[in-house]
Structure formats: C-alpha cells, structure tokens
Coordinates of C-alpha atoms in Angstrom, one line a residue:
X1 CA 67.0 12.2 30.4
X2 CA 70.1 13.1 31.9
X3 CA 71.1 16.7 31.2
X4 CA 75.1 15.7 29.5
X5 CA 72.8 13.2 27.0
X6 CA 70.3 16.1 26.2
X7 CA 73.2 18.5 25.5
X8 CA 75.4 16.4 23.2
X9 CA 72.4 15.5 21.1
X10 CA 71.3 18.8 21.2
X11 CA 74.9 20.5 20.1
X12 CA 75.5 17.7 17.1
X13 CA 72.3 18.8 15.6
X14 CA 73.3 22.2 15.7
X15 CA 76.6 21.1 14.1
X16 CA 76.9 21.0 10.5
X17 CA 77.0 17.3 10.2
X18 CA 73.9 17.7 12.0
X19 CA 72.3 19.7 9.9
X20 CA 73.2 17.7 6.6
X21 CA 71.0 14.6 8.6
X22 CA 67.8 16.9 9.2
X23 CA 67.9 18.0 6.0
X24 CA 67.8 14.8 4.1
X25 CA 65.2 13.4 6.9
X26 CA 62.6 16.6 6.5
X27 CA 63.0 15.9 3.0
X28 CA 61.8 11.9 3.6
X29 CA 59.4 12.9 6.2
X30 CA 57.8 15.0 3.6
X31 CA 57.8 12.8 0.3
X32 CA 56.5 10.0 2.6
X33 CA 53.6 11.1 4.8
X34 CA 52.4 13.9 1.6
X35 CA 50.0 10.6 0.4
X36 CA 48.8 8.8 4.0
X37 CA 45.1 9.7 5.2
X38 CA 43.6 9.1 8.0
X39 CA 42.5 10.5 11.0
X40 CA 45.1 10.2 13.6
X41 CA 48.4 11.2 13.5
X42 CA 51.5 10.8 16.0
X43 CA 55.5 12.4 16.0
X44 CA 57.1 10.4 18.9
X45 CA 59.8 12.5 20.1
X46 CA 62.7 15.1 18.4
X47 CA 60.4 18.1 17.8
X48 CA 64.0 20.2 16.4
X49 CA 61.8 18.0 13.3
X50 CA 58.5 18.5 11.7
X51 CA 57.8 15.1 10.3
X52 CA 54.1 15.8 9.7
X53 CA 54.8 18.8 7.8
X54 CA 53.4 17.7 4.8
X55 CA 50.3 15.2 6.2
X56 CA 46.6 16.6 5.6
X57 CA 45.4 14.2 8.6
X58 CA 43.6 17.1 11.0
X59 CA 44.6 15.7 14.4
X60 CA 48.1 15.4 14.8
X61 CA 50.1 15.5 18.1
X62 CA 53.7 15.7 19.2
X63 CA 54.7 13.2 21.8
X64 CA 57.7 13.7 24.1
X65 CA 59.1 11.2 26.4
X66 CA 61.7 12.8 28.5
X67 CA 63.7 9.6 29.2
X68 CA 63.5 7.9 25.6
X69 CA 64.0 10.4 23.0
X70 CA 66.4 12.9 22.3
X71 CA 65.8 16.4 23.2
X72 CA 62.4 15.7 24.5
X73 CA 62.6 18.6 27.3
X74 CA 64.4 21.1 24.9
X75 CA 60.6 22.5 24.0
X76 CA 58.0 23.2 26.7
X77 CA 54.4 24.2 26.1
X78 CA 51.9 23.6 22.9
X79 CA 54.3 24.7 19.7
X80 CA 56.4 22.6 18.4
X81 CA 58.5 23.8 15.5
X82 CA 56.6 26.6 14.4
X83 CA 53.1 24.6 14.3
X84 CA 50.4 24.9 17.1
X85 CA 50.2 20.8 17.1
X86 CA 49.6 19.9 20.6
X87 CA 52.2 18.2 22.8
X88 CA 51.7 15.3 24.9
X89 CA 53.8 14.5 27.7
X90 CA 54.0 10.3 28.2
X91 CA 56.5 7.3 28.2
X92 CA 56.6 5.5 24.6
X93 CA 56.5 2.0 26.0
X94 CA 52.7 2.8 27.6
X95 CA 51.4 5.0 24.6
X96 CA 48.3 6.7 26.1
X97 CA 46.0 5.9 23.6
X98 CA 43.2 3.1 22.7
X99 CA 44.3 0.6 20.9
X100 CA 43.8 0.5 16.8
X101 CA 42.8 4.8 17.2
X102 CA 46.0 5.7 15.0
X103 CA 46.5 6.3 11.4
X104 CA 50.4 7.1 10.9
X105 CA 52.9 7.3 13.7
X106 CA 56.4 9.2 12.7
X107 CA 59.4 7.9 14.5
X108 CA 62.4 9.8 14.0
X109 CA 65.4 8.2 16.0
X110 CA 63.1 7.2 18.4
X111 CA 64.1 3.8 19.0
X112 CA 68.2 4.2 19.1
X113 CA 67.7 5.8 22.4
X114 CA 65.1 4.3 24.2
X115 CA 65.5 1.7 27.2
X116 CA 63.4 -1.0 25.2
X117 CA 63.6 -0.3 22.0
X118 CA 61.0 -3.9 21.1
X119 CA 58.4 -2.6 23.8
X120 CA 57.8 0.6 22.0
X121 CA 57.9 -0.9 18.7
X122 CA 55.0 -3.1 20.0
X123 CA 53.1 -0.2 21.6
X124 CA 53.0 1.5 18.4
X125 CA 51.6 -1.8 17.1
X126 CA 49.3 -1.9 19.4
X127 CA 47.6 1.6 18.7
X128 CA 48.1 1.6 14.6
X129 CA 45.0 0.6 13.0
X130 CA 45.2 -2.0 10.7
X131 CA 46.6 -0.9 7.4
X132 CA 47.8 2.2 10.0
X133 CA 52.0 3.1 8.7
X134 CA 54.7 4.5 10.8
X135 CA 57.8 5.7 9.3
X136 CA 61.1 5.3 10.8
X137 CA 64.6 7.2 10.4
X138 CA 67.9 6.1 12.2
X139 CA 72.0 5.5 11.9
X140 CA 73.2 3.2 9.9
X141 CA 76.0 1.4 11.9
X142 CA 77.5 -0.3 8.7
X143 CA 78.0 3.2 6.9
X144 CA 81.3 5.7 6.9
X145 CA 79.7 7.2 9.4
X146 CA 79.5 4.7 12.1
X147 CA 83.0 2.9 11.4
X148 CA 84.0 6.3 12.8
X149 CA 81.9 6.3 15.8
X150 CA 83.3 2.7 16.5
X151 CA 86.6 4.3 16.9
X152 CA 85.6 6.1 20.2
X153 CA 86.8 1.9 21.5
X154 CA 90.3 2.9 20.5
X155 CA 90.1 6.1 22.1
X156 CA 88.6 8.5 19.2
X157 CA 86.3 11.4 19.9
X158 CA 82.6 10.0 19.0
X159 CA 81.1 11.8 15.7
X160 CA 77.7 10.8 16.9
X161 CA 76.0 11.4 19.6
X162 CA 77.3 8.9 22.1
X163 CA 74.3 7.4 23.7
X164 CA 72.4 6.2 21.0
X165 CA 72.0 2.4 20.4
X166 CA 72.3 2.4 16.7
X167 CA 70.2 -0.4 15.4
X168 CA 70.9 -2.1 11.7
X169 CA 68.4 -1.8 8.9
X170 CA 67.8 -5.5 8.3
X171 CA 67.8 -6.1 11.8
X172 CA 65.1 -3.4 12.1
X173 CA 63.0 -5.0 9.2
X174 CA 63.1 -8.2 11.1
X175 CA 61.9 -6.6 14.0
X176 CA 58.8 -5.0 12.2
X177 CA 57.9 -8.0 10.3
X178 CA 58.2 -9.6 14.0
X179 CA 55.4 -7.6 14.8
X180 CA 53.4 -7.8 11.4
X181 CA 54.4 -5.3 9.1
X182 CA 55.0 -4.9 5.9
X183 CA 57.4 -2.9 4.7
X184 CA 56.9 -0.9 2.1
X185 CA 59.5 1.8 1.4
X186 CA 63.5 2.0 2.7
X187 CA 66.2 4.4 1.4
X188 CA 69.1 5.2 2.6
X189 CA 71.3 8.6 2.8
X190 CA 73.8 11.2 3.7
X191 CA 77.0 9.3 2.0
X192 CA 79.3 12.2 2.8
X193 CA 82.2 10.8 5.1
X194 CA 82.3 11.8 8.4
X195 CA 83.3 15.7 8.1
X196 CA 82.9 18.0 11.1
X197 CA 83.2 20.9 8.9
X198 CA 80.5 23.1 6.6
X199 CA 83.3 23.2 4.2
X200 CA 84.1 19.3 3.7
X201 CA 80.5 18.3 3.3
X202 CA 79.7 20.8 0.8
X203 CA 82.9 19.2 -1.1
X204 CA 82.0 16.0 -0.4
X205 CA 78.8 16.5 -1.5
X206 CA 79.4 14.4 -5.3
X207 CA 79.2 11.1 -3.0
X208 CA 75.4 11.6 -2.3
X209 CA 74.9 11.0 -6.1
X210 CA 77.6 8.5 -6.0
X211 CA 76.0 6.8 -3.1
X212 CA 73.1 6.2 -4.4
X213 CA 73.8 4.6 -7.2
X214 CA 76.8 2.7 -6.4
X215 CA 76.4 1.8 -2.2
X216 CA 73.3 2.5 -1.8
X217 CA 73.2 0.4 1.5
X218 CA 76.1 2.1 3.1
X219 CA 74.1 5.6 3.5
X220 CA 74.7 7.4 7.2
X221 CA 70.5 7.7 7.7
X222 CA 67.8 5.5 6.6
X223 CA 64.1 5.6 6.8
X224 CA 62.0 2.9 6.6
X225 CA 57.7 3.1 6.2
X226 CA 56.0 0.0 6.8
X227 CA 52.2 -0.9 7.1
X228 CA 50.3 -3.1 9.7
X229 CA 49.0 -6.1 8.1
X230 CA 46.2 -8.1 9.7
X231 CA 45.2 -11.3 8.5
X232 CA 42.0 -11.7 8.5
X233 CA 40.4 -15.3 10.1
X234 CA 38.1 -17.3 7.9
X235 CA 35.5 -19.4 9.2
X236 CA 35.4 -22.9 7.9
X237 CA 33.2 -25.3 8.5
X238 CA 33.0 -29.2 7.7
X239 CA 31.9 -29.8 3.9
X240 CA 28.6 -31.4 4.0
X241 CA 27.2 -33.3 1.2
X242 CA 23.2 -33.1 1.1
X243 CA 21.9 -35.3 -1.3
X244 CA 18.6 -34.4 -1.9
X245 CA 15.9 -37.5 -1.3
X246 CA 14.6 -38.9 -4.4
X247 CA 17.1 -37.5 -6.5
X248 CA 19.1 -39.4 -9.1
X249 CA 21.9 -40.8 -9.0
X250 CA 24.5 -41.5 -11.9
X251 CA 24.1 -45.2 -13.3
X252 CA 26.4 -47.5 -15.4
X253 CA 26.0 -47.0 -19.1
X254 CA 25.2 -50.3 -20.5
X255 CA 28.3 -52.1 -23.0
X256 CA 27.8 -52.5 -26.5
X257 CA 26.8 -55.9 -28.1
X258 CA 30.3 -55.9 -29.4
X259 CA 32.1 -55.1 -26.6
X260 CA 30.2 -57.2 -24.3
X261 CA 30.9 -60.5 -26.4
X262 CA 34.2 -59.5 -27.4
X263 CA 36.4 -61.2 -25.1
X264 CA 39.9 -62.4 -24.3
X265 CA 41.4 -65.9 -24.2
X266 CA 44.2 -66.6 -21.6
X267 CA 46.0 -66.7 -24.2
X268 CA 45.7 -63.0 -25.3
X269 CA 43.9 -63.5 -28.4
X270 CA 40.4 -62.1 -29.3
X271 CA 37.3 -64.3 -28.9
X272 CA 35.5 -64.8 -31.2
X273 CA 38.2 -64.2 -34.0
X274 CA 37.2 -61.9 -36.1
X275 CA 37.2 -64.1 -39.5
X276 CA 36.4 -68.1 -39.3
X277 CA 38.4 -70.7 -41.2
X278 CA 36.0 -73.4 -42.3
X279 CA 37.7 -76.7 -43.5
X280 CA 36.0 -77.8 -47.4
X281 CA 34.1 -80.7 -47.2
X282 CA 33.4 -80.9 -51.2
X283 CA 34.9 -84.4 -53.0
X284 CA 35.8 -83.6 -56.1

C-alpha cells in the first residue's frame, strides 16, 4: 500500500468525523455478529476495528492484506486491538483457506479499496460455508457525505479519504445476490453533514434521529449481513407406472334399463315418449 494512501486513511480516522464512523460501525459490528455461531471466524483488514468483539465463535483471526485494505501495515505482530486474535498476513483475492471452512467473515471497507473488488467478494464465497454470513460496512456515495467528496472534481479538498472506490448499496446487493446470497439485514448511518469539526457534529447530532426516520437511505455508512444460500439438487428420476400382474383393472359400470332404452330422435325428442296417445276404437 503506498505510504501517502496509508497516511490519509490513517489521519481521517483519527479525525473527528472519523471517529463519529467507527463509532456507529463498532456499534453494528456488535449488534450483528452477538447471535452467529460457528466455528470459524474472519476480520479482513482495518484492525483500528474490533468487528468480532462481541462473537463467541473460539477461532477467530485478523487478516491483513497490505495492498487492499486500509491501514493493513499500521499493526505488526499477533494483537490486534487489544485482543490476542492471531493475524494473518495474505492477499484477499487468494484467501488461504479450504474452501466451505468459514462460519462468518467481517468486512469493514474492505472492498472500496481493493484492486478487484468482485474477486474478493467471490473468494469469500468460496470459503463461507453454506448458510456461512459476512457482514459488510462502507460509504454511501448518494449521502451528504459523498456529494462533498464529489466536489474534490471542482477543485474541493476531499472529506474522505481519497482512494477509496465507494461502491452503492444496491449496487452491492446485486453483487452479493450475483454470487448467492441472501441478504438479510442493511441499515444505514451517520446523517450528520459533512463537519470537520468535534463541535458541528455534536450539534448536528439531531439529524441521526432525523435520518433515520425520514432518509433513511441517505446515511454516510451502511452495513449490510447476508447469508450464503445453496440450493440443494434433487434427484429425479422418470415416473414409472408398475402395474402389478393380475391386478384389476377399473371396468365400465353397466347403464340402467332406463337409460339404456331411453333415447333420442334426430329430432330431439325422447324415445319412447314418456306417455302414449291411443286413438278410441269404441262405436257408440
């Protein structure tokens, strides 16, 4: 990772719109992964974040990819946020791991700045195990906050960091369904505008209320959890029809006396008619 992209992602989070962002995504990360089980767990990149704080799985790692995720050298060694969860050193897009071995996989904006953000979306396919969830966080680009990080075109100083390829929530939910997932949860926040200052945000800070209720798709972050789904193949077979020898079969009930000489004229009418005219022959 080049060292000017490690140190603006590294001084926004330490900014206070920076810190606004990892405090509404810890509180996500831990309402989300509190109820998933398993056995496996993986956090692919931004350690600064403890997304499996909260998850009882018993082996989780930290995975850092020094060209894909931000501030994935800041942290050397085993810790990782004050936890003793082991760090692996790897590139996302050739996940060292067997495939369908992983129960949840934690991905926060791990995809806005990685080279190929579809062929790590399909390598953590690859490893989930079916019914296996992975959570996602990210920048909204249709939010207050990224109409002003489309200014930097006009000439503006970027509010976000300025090498991240911020990718759209529906366009993200087409990816993952793409891919076989399901998803399950999405929520959007941090609808304070774009304030550089500790002082404006805490102001500001009515419009996360506001937000919710009344844009709710307009939030700076979202996070999405989605589920693998795999359909499962059914055998079937041509539909054969043993008849048993000897067995038997269904016949023709016979027709009643009265319907079987009851018939119909060209004519239409009933034959024989129901009552009979016989001329008198009697001479008075």
């Amino acid at each position: 990772m080049p060292q000017r992209r490690l140190s603006d992602w590294d001084a926004w989070l330490a900014s206070p719109p920076g810190q606004y962002m990892l405090h509404w995504e810890q509180a996500q990360f831990d309402r989300t992964v509190a109820d998933i089980f398993g056995y496996h767990a993986l956090q692919l990149g931004m350690p600064g974040i403890d997304a499996l704080r909260e998850n009882r799985i018993p082996f989780a790692a930290q995975l850092l990819d020094e060209s894909a995720s931000p501030n994935g050298n800041a942290i050397s060694g085993n810790d990782v946020v004050g936890t003793t969860r082991q760090t692996v050193h790897c590139r996302f897009d050739e996940l060292p791991f067997a495939a369908q071995s992983v129960d949840l996989v934690a991905m926060p904006h791990v995809l806005e700045f990685s080279n190929d953000a579809h062929e790590v979306l399909r390598e953590v396919s690859r490893i989930l195990m079916p019914e296996g969830k992975v959570v996602l966080t990210g920048f909204n680009p249709y939010s207050l906050w990224g109409m002003r990080q489309g200014m930097r075109r006009l000439g503006a100083r970027p509010f976000m960091p300025r090498d991240g390829q911020f990718i759209g929530f529906q366009r993200l939910k087409d990816w993952l369904k793409l891919l076989g997932f399901e998803i399950i949860r999405g929520r959007f926040g941090c609808y304070a505008p774009p304030n550089r200052t500790e002082r404006w945000l805490q102001r500001t800070a009515f419009m996360d209320k506001a937000g919710d209720r009344w844009w709710p798709i307009f939030g700076a972050i979202y996070s999405i959890t989605a589920v693998k789904r795999v359909r499962a193949i059914r055998m079937v077979g041509p539909a054969f029809q043993n008849t048993a020898a000897g067995a038997l079969a269904p016949v023709a009930a016979p027709a009643s006396p009265s319907s079987r000489h009851r018939v119909r004229s060209a004519a239409g009418d009933a034959w024989p008619p129901t009552t009979l005219s016989i001329p008198s022959t009697h001479k008075d």
